[in-house]
Steps between C-alpha positions, in 0.01 A plus 500: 500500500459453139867357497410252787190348286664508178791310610272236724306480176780395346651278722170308574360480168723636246792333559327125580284565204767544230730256653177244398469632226835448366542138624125387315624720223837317469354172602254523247764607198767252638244221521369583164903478357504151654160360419612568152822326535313208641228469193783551285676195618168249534475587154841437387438113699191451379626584128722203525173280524313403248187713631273717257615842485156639603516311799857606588376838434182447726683344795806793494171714549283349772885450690554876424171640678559292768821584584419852417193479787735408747710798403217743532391343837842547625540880377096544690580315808842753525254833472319327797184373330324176641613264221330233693162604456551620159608122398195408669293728318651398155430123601138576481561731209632180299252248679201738363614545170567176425140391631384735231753393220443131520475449113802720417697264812435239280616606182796629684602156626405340204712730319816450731434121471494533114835648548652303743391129304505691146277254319500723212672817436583765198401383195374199589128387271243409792143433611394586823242739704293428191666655288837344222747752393883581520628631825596859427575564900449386833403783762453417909118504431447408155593325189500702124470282223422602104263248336571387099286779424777759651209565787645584827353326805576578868402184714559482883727247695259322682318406224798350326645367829209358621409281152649308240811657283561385226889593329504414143856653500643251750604252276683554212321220335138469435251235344265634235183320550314472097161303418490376123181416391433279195213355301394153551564420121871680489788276484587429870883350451581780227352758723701344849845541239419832367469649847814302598694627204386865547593481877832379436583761212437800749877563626328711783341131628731362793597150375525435913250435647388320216148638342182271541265488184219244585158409441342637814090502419250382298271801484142558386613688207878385466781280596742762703864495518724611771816699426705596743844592422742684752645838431679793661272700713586781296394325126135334685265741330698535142505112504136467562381754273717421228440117545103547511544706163700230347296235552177612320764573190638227524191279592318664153811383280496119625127535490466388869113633568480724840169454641258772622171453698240415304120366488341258339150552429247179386115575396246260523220478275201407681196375315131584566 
């Protein structure tokens, strides 16, 4: 009797069971071999193109765990289980969650968007979400940038998507923008030619585009020059510093006054 039921036992649940198993085992380890081949191989053709590595990276994953769900459906559905309802289930799983996760949906589309149109990437000097600093990296839901005071600052996506950027590393040219003020008794012409000679001596000065010196206001105070030379992108802050320095030095040896804000102050005597 005992013979009888162990043998029905495993002919009716034994055998059927294991056979399951092994086929959602094997389709599970044989679809995991191939998913792998697969990733390996979008890679290799998205490689060729001249997409960010982060995003290459990022699409190879969302590809893998999708291919990889099918996999694991097929490997349930072969044990029996209702795979139908389950994707049902995990449709309002995902429809939930992102009702909850609006703000992080954002900066995740913002993020693949950044990577996908790259308007700045490693490196780069920019301004945006409020804040300027040099990329250091570019993650799915935020941006890392260090400030010129070596401050790390995390900003997300959306609010660099979703506002002005500005890339100061873009070009490899940029205009430095200077204001020279002078006093209304100075020398105009020999102050025009001193500015003119000093731009012209600075080999780090692009001599294309040309540089514009020029009267450009009659202040309260002072009559102001612009100066605005063009420079590598890399040499814009050594050229205005160092030109700003030179200036007074130079300004004090030609005796060319530099104004500062002042008051003047008349009394009136009034008699009794």
């Amino acid at each position: 009797m005992e013979d009888i039921n162990v043998s029905e036992l495993v002919e009716t649940y034994l055998i059927p069971w294991g056979t399951n198993i092994i086929f959602a085992l094997l389709i599970y380890f044989i679809g995991k071999i191939v998913v792998k081949m697969l990733v390996n191989v979008f890679g290799k053709v998205l490689g060729r193109s001249k997409y960010d590595d982060m995003l290459i990276d990022f699409l190879k994953s969302i590809v893998h765990a999708v291919l990889m769900l099918f996999v694991i459906i097929a490997a349930l559905n072969e044990l029996g289980v209702n795979t139908t309802s389950m994707v049902a289930i995990l449709g309002a799983a995902g429809l939930a969650i992102g009702l909850s996760l609006q703000g992080s949906l954002q900066n995740f589309a913002s993020g693949v968007m950044l990577l996908v149109f790259r308007p700045f990437t490693r490196g780069n000097f920019i301004e945006a979400g409020g804040t300027a600093g040099v990329v250091k990296d570019i993650t799915i839901f935020n941006t890392i940038m260090t400030t010129g005071d070596n401050k790390e600052v995390i900003v997300p996506n959306g609010a660099i998507y979703g506002g002005n950027i500005i890339n100061y590393s873009a070009k490899e040219t940029r205009r430095v923008d200077m204001v020279v003020g002078i006093s209304y008794d100075a020398d105009l012409k020999k102050a025009k030619e001193v500015l003119i000679e000093m731009v012209n001596a600075d080999e780090r000065i692009l001599k294309e585009p040309a540089p514009t010196v020029a009267v450009a206001e009659l202040a309260d105070n002072s009559v102001n020059f612009v100066v605005r030379p063009w420079v590598k992108s890399a040499d814009y802050w050594a050229v205005k510093f160092d030109f700003t320095e030179a200036v007074k030095l130079r300004f004090d040896q030609e005796n060319i006054g530099i104004p500062y804000p002042q008051m003047d102050v008349h009394l009136h005597k009034v008699e009794d």
